[in-house]
Amino acid sequence: MIRAAVVGANGYAGAELVRILSGHPDVELTAITSRQYAGNAFDSIYPALSTVIDLNFIDNDTETISKAADVVFLALPHKASMGMAPALLDAGLRVVDLSADFRFHNQAAYEAHYQPHSCADRLPQAVYGLCEVYGQQVAGADLIGNPGCYPTSVLLPLLPVVKAGLIDPATIIADCKSGVSGAGRGATATTHFCHVNESFKPYKVGGHRHTPEIEEKLSDCAGKPVRITFTPHLVPMTRGMQSSIYATLAPGVDAAQVRSCLEAAYAGRPFVRLLPDGRWPDTLNVKGTNFCDIGWAVDPGTGRLILLSAIDNLVKGAAGQAVQNMNLMVGLTETVGLDAVPFPL
Ligand SMILES: NC(=O)C1=CN([C@@H]2O[C@H](COP(=O)(O)OP(=O)(O)OC[C@H]3O[C@@H](n4cnc5c(N)ncnc54)[C@H](OP(=O)(O)O)[C@@H]3O)[C@@H](O)[C@H]2O)C=CC1
Ligand SMILES: CC(=O)N[C@@H](CCC(=O)OP(=O)(O)O)C(=O)O
């Protein structure tokens, strides 16, 4: 049995980790933490898991966590994660960090969009945990920067076609929509019911912190700097993320070549579902699962490629992908604990 701890387990991503890990056959969840709720039972905050999980929150103490666990998931805001990760790594734990603190290999890019990095010496050992692309490196890693939810939904459809040179990378526009759980548990004026109910709005236009994360991975794969236009939107639903990505096809490329490229990239990858022609991804079909559904079309008027994806921001966009990473890190089958069957409606 793998002994696992979830730090920040009262947050939305942390609670989703608790849900998934409580059903994982090879994991014993030994510690869950929260500063606010230390001493309280998990089901006093999330009654849905009553009788499923019988653990009390403890404080974020690295020494206690190190004794209790082999693998630790940090479901903390950026900056808080890099404050805890070094001590946990030094104690020999494997660390899967859900924040942005270990997602960048370019320290300057991280610092331009976040804050000074307090343990940049750890960045070279961190692996970007997009399992379908970097799975081999994940298998040997002890520190994972779990990808952001928007980057996951944009990179999975886009990376293979960029790598194969099927589109002009200077023309990429990513138009993305997220459910409100993407903003975390803390209520703000933007996420308050009165401001999201019956509302659909863009935010952080032209400056969202996920832009450099997406650009770093696209640039690595294109072998040259790639810049994109990325616009996030908030939609009045709890879970789910849908991305529509537009780019000009390279001369002579057609939809059949896009299909062959994506089929080759994702052959045997259980969590990527390529849809048949004429079917488009829907967040409803991936809710509560680790699937990323991908569809596409070529606009006959402009010849532009339209790539479409849907994920559950809390699962493939956060906790599910984190468990997928853990499975690969410890040598388990990638899908263990992640085999939830989607709701048909
Ligand atoms: N929600 C989502 O869809 C996704 C989230 N993520 C990432 O996962 C991480 C967690 O996000 P999410 O669950 O949404 O956030 P929440 O705000 O819901 O939860 C944050 C958690 O961190 C703890 N926390 C907050 N501030 C600090 C601090 N300064 N030091 C230590 N602990 C702190 C909180 O508990 P307490 O204050 O009690 O200690 C809480 O458990 C973030 O990095 C986020 O960017 C990534 C992809 C998708
Ligand atoms: C709807 C909403 O507000 N979403 C958050 C991003 C989600 C997230 O958790 O960010 P990471 O993936 O980097 O951890 C935002 O736009 O800042």
Tab-separated table of C-alpha atoms and ligand atoms in Angstrom:
chain	number	residue	atom	x	y	z
A	1	MET	CA	0.000	0.000	0.000
A	2	ILE	CA	1.150	3.519	-0.820
A	3	ARG	CA	0.672	5.877	2.116
A	4	ALA	CA	-0.614	9.219	0.822
A	5	ALA	CA	-1.197	12.624	2.385
A	6	VAL	CA	-3.235	15.508	0.995
A	7	VAL	CA	-2.166	18.960	2.089
A	8	GLY	CA	-4.930	21.533	1.658
A	9	ALA	CA	-7.599	18.839	1.776
A	10	ASN	CA	-10.397	21.262	2.642
A	11	GLY	CA	-9.913	23.121	-0.664
A	12	TYR	CA	-11.752	22.058	-3.796
A	13	ALA	CA	-8.804	20.305	-5.456
A	14	GLY	CA	-7.773	18.730	-2.132
A	15	ALA	CA	-11.285	17.447	-1.448
A	16	GLU	CA	-11.381	15.950	-4.939
A	17	LEU	CA	-8.086	14.199	-4.168
A	18	VAL	CA	-9.610	12.791	-0.996
A	19	ARG	CA	-12.593	11.527	-3.013
A	20	ILE	CA	-10.397	9.814	-5.616
A	21	LEU	CA	-7.815	8.433	-3.188
A	22	SER	CA	-10.502	7.042	-0.872
A	23	GLY	CA	-11.456	4.696	-3.728
A	24	HIS	CA	-7.903	3.877	-4.841
A	25	PRO	CA	-7.173	0.188	-4.202
A	26	ASP	CA	-3.409	0.659	-3.722
A	27	VAL	CA	-3.494	3.768	-1.538
A	28	GLU	CA	-4.034	4.292	2.131
A	29	LEU	CA	-4.891	7.911	2.843
A	30	THR	CA	-3.027	8.557	6.083
A	31	ALA	CA	-3.099	12.331	6.549
A	32	ILE	CA	-5.221	15.260	5.404
A	33	THR	CA	-4.368	18.795	6.366
A	34	SER	CA	-5.957	22.201	6.780
A	35	ARG	CA	-4.851	25.105	8.927
A	36	GLN	CA	-8.415	26.358	9.441
A	37	TYR	CA	-10.019	22.992	10.181
A	38	ALA	CA	-7.266	21.114	12.068
A	39	GLY	CA	-8.970	18.805	14.552
A	40	ASN	CA	-12.236	18.627	12.587
A	41	ALA	CA	-13.487	15.602	10.695
A	42	PHE	CA	-13.325	15.718	6.880
A	43	ASP	CA	-17.033	14.888	6.656
A	44	SER	CA	-17.890	17.872	8.843
A	45	ILE	CA	-16.821	20.017	5.861
A	46	TYR	CA	-17.811	17.613	3.068
A	47	PRO	CA	-20.747	15.510	4.382
A	48	ALA	CA	-21.021	13.729	1.034
A	49	LEU	CA	-18.028	11.624	2.089
A	50	SER	CA	-19.537	10.611	5.412
A	51	THR	CA	-18.963	6.826	5.980
A	52	VAL	CA	-16.483	6.886	3.060
A	53	ILE	CA	-13.647	8.714	4.782
A	54	ASP	CA	-13.036	8.741	8.512
A	55	LEU	CA	-10.124	11.143	9.010
A	56	ASN	CA	-9.634	14.388	10.885
A	57	PHE	CA	-7.708	17.302	9.426
A	58	ILE	CA	-4.307	17.952	10.955
A	59	ASP	CA	-2.179	21.087	10.648
A	60	ASN	CA	0.322	21.578	7.795
A	61	ASP	CA	3.267	20.154	9.702
A	62	THR	CA	5.946	18.736	7.392
A	63	GLU	CA	7.485	16.489	10.080
A	64	THR	CA	4.178	14.785	10.892
A	65	ILE	CA	3.332	14.422	7.195
A	66	SER	CA	6.769	12.959	6.427
A	67	LYS	CA	6.294	10.249	9.041
A	68	ALA	CA	2.764	9.447	7.853
A	69	ALA	CA	3.186	9.276	4.072
A	70	ASP	CA	5.262	8.090	1.112
A	71	VAL	CA	3.577	10.427	-1.370
A	72	VAL	CA	2.214	13.890	-0.663
A	73	PHE	CA	-0.167	15.949	-2.760
A	74	LEU	CA	0.145	19.692	-2.244
A	75	ALA	CA	-3.244	21.226	-3.066
A	76	LEU	CA	-2.169	24.673	-1.942
A	77	PRO	CA	-2.050	28.084	-3.597
A	78	HIS	CA	1.161	28.906	-5.402
A	79	LYS	CA	3.862	30.262	-3.078
A	80	ALA	CA	2.519	28.129	-0.181
A	81	SER	CA	3.564	24.958	-2.042
A	82	MET	CA	7.167	25.943	-2.539
A	83	GLY	CA	7.331	26.732	1.169
A	84	MET	CA	6.593	23.089	2.041
A	85	ALA	CA	7.982	21.032	-0.855
A	86	PRO	CA	11.742	21.121	-0.015
A	87	ALA	CA	11.340	19.690	3.496
A	88	LEU	CA	9.064	16.928	2.211
A	89	LEU	CA	11.473	16.037	-0.613
A	90	ASP	CA	14.408	16.047	1.809
A	91	ALA	CA	12.487	13.616	4.000
A	92	GLY	CA	12.288	11.252	1.014
A	93	LEU	CA	8.671	11.765	0.010
A	94	ARG	CA	7.442	11.946	-3.547
A	95	VAL	CA	5.675	15.261	-4.095
A	96	VAL	CA	2.887	16.046	-6.546
A	97	ASP	CA	2.265	19.783	-6.432
A	98	LEU	CA	-1.015	21.082	-7.849
A	99	SER	CA	0.069	24.726	-7.789
A	100	ALA	CA	2.127	26.501	-10.442
A	101	ASP	CA	5.304	26.514	-8.335
A	102	PHE	CA	7.031	23.639	-10.149
A	103	ARG	CA	5.415	23.831	-13.596
A	104	PHE	CA	8.008	26.063	-15.258
A	105	HIS	CA	11.557	25.215	-16.149
A	106	ASN	CA	12.124	28.886	-16.934
A	107	GLN	CA	12.467	30.610	-13.576
A	108	ALA	CA	12.194	34.076	-15.119
A	109	ALA	CA	8.876	33.201	-16.777
A	110	TYR	CA	7.525	31.954	-13.439
A	111	GLU	CA	8.737	35.015	-11.572
A	112	ALA	CA	7.328	37.407	-14.188
A	113	HIS	CA	3.818	36.050	-13.571
A	114	TYR	CA	3.926	34.873	-9.949
A	115	GLN	CA	6.607	35.910	-7.418
A	116	PRO	CA	10.277	35.267	-6.655
A	117	HIS	CA	10.921	31.529	-6.432
A	118	SER	CA	12.163	30.447	-3.012
A	119	CYS	CA	13.611	27.090	-4.167
A	120	ALA	CA	14.466	27.544	-7.839
A	121	ASP	CA	17.283	24.997	-7.390
A	122	ARG	CA	14.486	22.369	-7.372
A	123	LEU	CA	13.048	23.374	-10.748
A	124	PRO	CA	15.415	21.174	-12.806
A	125	GLN	CA	14.288	18.045	-10.932
A	126	ALA	CA	10.576	18.847	-11.378
A	127	VAL	CA	8.682	17.142	-14.210
A	128	TYR	CA	5.671	18.756	-15.869
A	129	GLY	CA	2.979	16.192	-15.146
A	130	LEU	CA	1.053	16.098	-18.385
A	131	CYS	CA	1.167	12.310	-18.406
A	132	GLU	CA	0.159	11.783	-22.035
A	133	VAL	CA	3.156	13.841	-23.168
A	134	TYR	CA	5.789	13.565	-20.427
A	135	GLY	CA	4.822	10.158	-18.980
A	136	GLN	CA	8.301	8.669	-19.317
A	137	GLN	CA	9.883	11.449	-17.274
A	138	VAL	CA	7.047	11.272	-14.741
A	139	ALA	CA	7.880	7.622	-14.060
A	140	GLY	CA	11.318	8.512	-12.697
A	141	ALA	CA	10.385	11.737	-10.930
A	142	ASP	CA	10.150	12.615	-7.265
A	143	LEU	CA	8.655	16.079	-7.866
A	144	ILE	CA	5.762	16.796	-10.222
A	145	GLY	CA	4.434	20.175	-11.259
A	146	ASN	CA	0.863	19.137	-11.964
A	147	PRO	CA	-0.371	21.123	-14.997
A	148	GLY	CA	-2.906	23.909	-14.729
A	149	CYS	CA	-6.482	23.174	-15.743
A	150	TYR	CA	-6.531	25.551	-18.724
A	151	PRO	CA	-3.090	24.370	-19.921
A	152	THR	CA	-4.253	20.736	-19.756
A	153	SER	CA	-7.331	21.492	-21.838
A	154	VAL	CA	-5.341	23.484	-24.415
A	155	LEU	CA	-2.119	21.463	-24.625
A	156	LEU	CA	-3.659	18.014	-25.064
A	157	PRO	CA	-5.361	18.857	-28.376
A	158	LEU	CA	-2.688	21.295	-29.519
A	159	LEU	CA	0.736	19.811	-28.749
A	160	PRO	CA	0.622	16.948	-31.287
A	161	VAL	CA	-0.404	19.197	-34.190
A	162	VAL	CA	2.223	21.794	-33.289
A	163	LYS	CA	4.889	19.099	-33.002
A	164	ALA	CA	3.905	17.665	-36.397
A	165	GLY	CA	4.000	21.112	-38.027
A	166	LEU	CA	0.350	20.887	-39.101
A	167	ILE	CA	-0.488	24.471	-38.082
A	168	ASP	CA	1.166	27.863	-38.140
A	169	PRO	CA	2.016	28.297	-34.421
A	170	ALA	CA	1.948	32.089	-34.760
A	171	THR	CA	-1.823	32.010	-35.309
A	172	ILE	CA	-3.100	30.174	-32.207
A	173	ILE	CA	-6.113	31.552	-30.351
A	174	ALA	CA	-7.436	29.626	-27.315
A	175	ASP	CA	-10.922	30.567	-26.166
A	176	CYS	CA	-11.635	28.737	-22.900
A	177	LYS	CA	-14.457	28.451	-20.386
A	178	SER	CA	-14.291	27.234	-16.791
A	179	GLY	CA	-16.789	26.257	-14.147
A	180	VAL	CA	-16.610	28.255	-10.932
A	181	SER	CA	-14.901	25.520	-8.852
A	182	GLY	CA	-11.783	26.448	-10.846
A	183	ALA	CA	-11.510	29.530	-8.659
A	184	GLY	CA	-11.297	27.492	-5.443
A	185	ARG	CA	-13.367	27.430	-2.275
A	186	GLY	CA	-12.918	30.991	-1.117
A	187	ALA	CA	-15.844	33.197	-2.156
A	188	THR	CA	-14.942	36.442	-3.894
A	189	ALA	CA	-17.004	39.204	-5.472
A	190	THR	CA	-16.316	37.582	-8.881
A	191	THR	CA	-17.358	34.077	-7.837
A	192	HIS	CA	-20.254	35.004	-5.558
A	193	PHE	CA	-23.532	33.369	-6.688
A	194	CYS	CA	-25.063	36.739	-7.608
A	195	HIS	CA	-22.201	37.448	-10.008
A	196	VAL	CA	-22.000	34.067	-11.733
A	197	ASN	CA	-25.641	33.004	-11.838
A	198	GLU	CA	-27.132	33.926	-15.242
A	199	SER	CA	-23.735	35.326	-16.231
A	200	PHE	CA	-21.018	34.433	-18.761
A	201	LYS	CA	-17.949	36.630	-18.758
A	202	PRO	CA	-14.320	36.795	-19.820
A	203	TYR	CA	-11.719	37.644	-17.169
A	204	LYS	CA	-7.984	38.419	-16.977
A	205	VAL	CA	-8.123	39.123	-20.704
A	206	GLY	CA	-4.700	39.496	-22.282
A	207	GLY	CA	-2.814	38.628	-19.102
A	208	HIS	CA	-3.846	35.348	-17.518
A	209	ARG	CA	-1.047	33.522	-15.698
A	210	HIS	CA	-1.713	30.328	-17.653
A	211	THR	CA	-0.575	31.967	-20.898
A	212	PRO	CA	3.163	31.617	-20.138
A	213	GLU	CA	2.669	28.030	-18.932
A	214	ILE	CA	0.996	27.062	-22.220
A	215	GLU	CA	3.578	29.011	-24.221
A	216	GLU	CA	6.544	27.357	-22.498
A	217	LYS	CA	5.333	23.851	-23.370
A	218	LEU	CA	4.338	24.792	-26.938
A	219	SER	CA	7.698	26.478	-27.495
A	220	ASP	CA	9.571	23.421	-26.211
A	221	CYS	CA	7.720	21.251	-28.642
A	222	ALA	CA	7.888	23.623	-31.622
A	223	GLY	CA	11.599	24.224	-31.050
A	224	LYS	CA	11.040	27.975	-31.293
A	225	PRO	CA	9.201	30.614	-29.251
A	226	VAL	CA	5.422	30.341	-29.583
A	227	ARG	CA	3.044	33.063	-28.424
A	228	ILE	CA	-0.687	32.534	-28.162
A	229	THR	CA	-3.822	34.554	-27.528
A	230	PHE	CA	-5.658	33.001	-24.569
A	231	THR	CA	-8.959	34.257	-23.167
A	232	PRO	CA	-10.544	32.548	-20.152
A	233	HIS	CA	-14.249	32.830	-19.349
A	234	LEU	CA	-16.273	31.995	-16.266
A	235	VAL	CA	-19.497	30.063	-16.838
A	236	PRO	CA	-22.250	29.404	-14.303
A	237	MET	CA	-21.621	25.745	-13.649
A	238	THR	CA	-19.752	24.040	-10.819
A	239	ARG	CA	-17.365	21.774	-12.746
A	240	GLY	CA	-16.134	21.578	-16.284
A	241	MET	CA	-13.808	23.268	-18.728
A	242	GLN	CA	-14.251	23.625	-22.469
A	243	SER	CA	-11.619	25.011	-24.826
A	244	SER	CA	-12.048	26.063	-28.456
A	245	ILE	CA	-8.686	26.597	-30.151
A	246	TYR	CA	-8.237	28.210	-33.563
A	247	ALA	CA	-5.144	28.120	-35.785
A	248	THR	CA	-4.284	28.408	-39.462
A	249	LEU	CA	-3.422	25.075	-41.046
A	250	ALA	CA	-0.060	24.697	-42.768
A	251	PRO	CA	-0.410	24.686	-46.581
A	252	GLY	CA	-1.944	21.486	-47.932
A	253	VAL	CA	-2.952	20.034	-44.532
A	254	ASP	CA	-6.486	18.659	-44.193
A	255	ALA	CA	-8.729	17.298	-41.433
A	256	ALA	CA	-7.741	13.693	-42.197
A	257	GLN	CA	-4.098	14.495	-41.423
A	258	VAL	CA	-5.152	16.097	-38.156
A	259	ARG	CA	-7.021	12.893	-37.253
A	260	SER	CA	-4.011	10.695	-38.119
A	261	CYS	CA	-1.729	12.916	-36.078
A	262	LEU	CA	-3.952	12.884	-32.977
A	263	GLU	CA	-4.647	9.160	-33.307
A	264	ALA	CA	-0.932	8.431	-33.436
A	265	ALA	CA	-0.228	10.720	-30.461
A	266	TYR	CA	-2.914	9.210	-28.261
A	267	ALA	CA	-2.978	5.559	-29.332
A	268	GLY	CA	-3.290	3.481	-26.172
A	269	ARG	CA	-3.723	6.540	-23.932
A	270	PRO	CA	-6.770	5.647	-21.858
A	271	PHE	CA	-7.816	9.122	-20.780
A	272	VAL	CA	-7.858	10.860	-24.161
A	273	ARG	CA	-10.987	10.190	-26.205
A	274	LEU	CA	-10.856	11.366	-29.818
A	275	LEU	CA	-14.377	11.961	-31.046
A	276	PRO	CA	-15.666	10.872	-34.431
A	277	ASP	CA	-16.140	13.531	-37.119
A	278	GLY	CA	-19.155	15.724	-36.419
A	279	ARG	CA	-19.182	15.162	-32.633
A	280	TRP	CA	-17.976	17.894	-30.298
A	281	PRO	CA	-16.762	17.649	-26.718
A	282	ASP	CA	-19.249	18.409	-23.946
A	283	THR	CA	-18.259	18.986	-20.309
A	284	LEU	CA	-21.226	16.860	-19.234
A	285	ASN	CA	-19.650	13.759	-20.774
A	286	VAL	CA	-16.432	14.019	-18.723
A	287	LYS	CA	-17.863	15.225	-15.422
A	288	GLY	CA	-16.272	13.461	-12.448
A	289	THR	CA	-13.847	11.568	-14.702
A	290	ASN	CA	-10.232	11.847	-15.801
A	291	PHE	CA	-11.162	11.915	-19.488
A	292	CYS	CA	-10.192	14.633	-21.930
A	293	ASP	CA	-12.522	14.535	-24.931
A	294	ILE	CA	-11.126	16.064	-28.123
A	295	GLY	CA	-12.907	16.931	-31.377
A	296	TRP	CA	-12.007	19.125	-34.340
A	297	ALA	CA	-13.113	20.498	-37.686
A	298	VAL	CA	-11.675	22.537	-40.514
A	299	ASP	CA	-13.651	25.703	-41.199
A	300	PRO	CA	-14.358	25.492	-44.936
A	301	GLY	CA	-14.549	29.294	-45.274
A	302	THR	CA	-11.149	30.191	-43.816
A	303	GLY	CA	-9.367	26.844	-43.884
A	304	ARG	CA	-8.703	27.351	-40.181
A	305	LEU	CA	-8.417	24.380	-37.828
A	306	ILE	CA	-10.824	24.388	-34.873
A	307	LEU	CA	-9.704	22.091	-32.055
A	308	LEU	CA	-12.125	21.454	-29.194
A	309	SER	CA	-11.618	19.843	-25.793
A	310	ALA	CA	-13.568	19.171	-22.619
A	311	ILE	CA	-12.282	18.145	-19.202
A	312	ASP	CA	-13.478	18.241	-15.609
A	313	ASN	CA	-11.279	20.995	-14.181
A	314	LEU	CA	-11.160	19.258	-10.786
A	315	VAL	CA	-10.267	15.820	-12.201
A	316	LYS	CA	-8.148	15.802	-15.406
A	317	GLY	CA	-7.512	19.502	-14.682
A	318	ALA	CA	-6.262	18.856	-11.122
A	319	ALA	CA	-6.809	15.891	-8.753
A	320	GLY	CA	-7.296	13.105	-11.323
A	321	GLN	CA	-4.190	14.095	-13.229
A	322	ALA	CA	-2.302	14.287	-9.915
A	323	VAL	CA	-3.300	10.693	-9.089
A	324	GLN	CA	-2.409	9.624	-12.644
A	325	ASN	CA	1.043	11.126	-11.995
A	326	MET	CA	1.346	9.319	-8.670
A	327	ASN	CA	0.425	6.017	-10.340
A	328	LEU	CA	3.216	6.460	-12.885
A	329	MET	CA	5.723	7.632	-10.253
A	330	VAL	CA	5.263	4.551	-8.090
A	331	GLY	CA	5.008	2.074	-10.959
A	332	LEU	CA	1.274	1.398	-10.844
A	333	THR	CA	-0.960	1.133	-13.888
A	334	GLU	CA	-1.836	4.669	-14.965
A	335	THR	CA	-5.584	4.179	-14.609
A	336	VAL	CA	-5.787	2.652	-11.124
A	337	GLY	CA	-8.292	4.505	-8.972
A	338	LEU	CA	-9.341	6.626	-11.943
A	339	ASP	CA	-11.833	4.304	-13.572
A	340	ALA	CA	-15.001	6.224	-12.674
A	341	VAL	CA	-17.630	5.618	-15.340
A	342	PRO	CA	-19.073	8.895	-16.673
A	343	PHE	CA	-22.694	9.797	-15.993
A	344	PRO	CA	-24.638	9.153	-19.205
A	345	LEU	CA	-26.585	12.365	-18.585
B	1	LIG	N1	-9.813	24.348	-8.492
B	1	LIG	C1	-9.323	23.878	-9.626
B	1	LIG	O1	-10.086	23.554	-10.564
B	1	LIG	C2	-7.852	23.729	-9.810
B	1	LIG	C3	-6.942	24.081	-8.846
B	1	LIG	N2	-5.595	23.955	-9.085
B	1	LIG	C4	-4.621	24.378	-8.092
B	1	LIG	O2	-4.725	23.609	-6.921
B	1	LIG	C5	-4.368	24.400	-5.802
B	1	LIG	C6	-5.547	24.398	-4.841
B	1	LIG	O3	-6.652	25.000	-5.513
B	1	LIG	P1	-8.123	24.976	-4.948
B	1	LIG	O4	-8.367	23.706	-4.245
B	1	LIG	O5	-9.003	25.377	-6.041
B	1	LIG	O6	-8.022	26.146	-3.869
B	1	LIG	P2	-8.873	26.358	-2.553
B	1	LIG	O7	-8.831	27.809	-2.280
B	1	LIG	O8	-10.194	25.692	-2.677
B	1	LIG	O9	-8.024	25.589	-1.439
B	1	LIG	C7	-6.766	26.060	-1.035
B	1	LIG	C8	-6.219	25.202	0.098
B	1	LIG	O10	-4.966	25.673	0.513
B	1	LIG	C9	-4.976	26.013	1.920
B	1	LIG	N3	-4.255	27.287	2.026
B	1	LIG	C10	-4.664	28.486	1.572
B	1	LIG	N4	-3.693	29.435	1.757
B	1	LIG	C11	-2.652	28.782	2.308
B	1	LIG	C12	-1.359	29.194	2.718
B	1	LIG	N5	-0.953	30.466	2.602
B	1	LIG	N6	-0.543	28.284	3.269
B	1	LIG	C13	-0.935	27.015	3.407
B	1	LIG	N7	-2.171	26.562	3.038
B	1	LIG	C14	-3.003	27.444	2.481
B	1	LIG	C15	-6.422	26.084	2.316
B	1	LIG	O11	-6.674	25.557	3.608
B	1	LIG	P3	-6.380	26.274	5.004
B	1	LIG	O12	-6.484	27.748	4.758
B	1	LIG	O13	-7.416	25.729	5.927
B	1	LIG	O14	-5.013	25.826	5.387
B	1	LIG	C16	-7.092	25.159	1.318
B	1	LIG	O15	-7.025	23.844	1.775
B	1	LIG	C17	-4.039	25.807	-6.326
B	1	LIG	O16	-2.666	25.928	-6.535
B	1	LIG	C18	-4.786	25.822	-7.632
B	1	LIG	O17	-4.225	26.765	-8.491
B	1	LIG	C19	-5.127	23.442	-10.250
B	1	LIG	C20	-5.969	23.078	-11.245
B	1	LIG	C21	-7.408	23.225	-11.122
B	2	LIG	C1	-12.248	29.893	-12.797
B	2	LIG	C2	-10.917	30.368	-12.257
B	2	LIG	O1	-10.828	31.403	-11.621
B	2	LIG	N1	-9.858	29.613	-12.532
B	2	LIG	C3	-8.527	29.923	-12.072
B	2	LIG	C4	-7.538	28.943	-12.632
B	2	LIG	C5	-7.688	27.611	-12.069
B	2	LIG	C6	-6.522	27.154	-11.267
B	2	LIG	O2	-6.736	26.465	-10.325
B	2	LIG	O3	-5.292	27.555	-11.583
B	2	LIG	P1	-4.092	26.554	-11.729
B	2	LIG	O4	-4.527	25.546	-12.705
B	2	LIG	O5	-2.922	27.367	-12.173
B	2	LIG	O6	-3.759	25.937	-10.454
B	2	LIG	C7	-8.007	31.245	-12.625
B	2	LIG	O7	-8.378	31.621	-13.705
B	2	LIG	O8	-7.103	31.788	-11.982
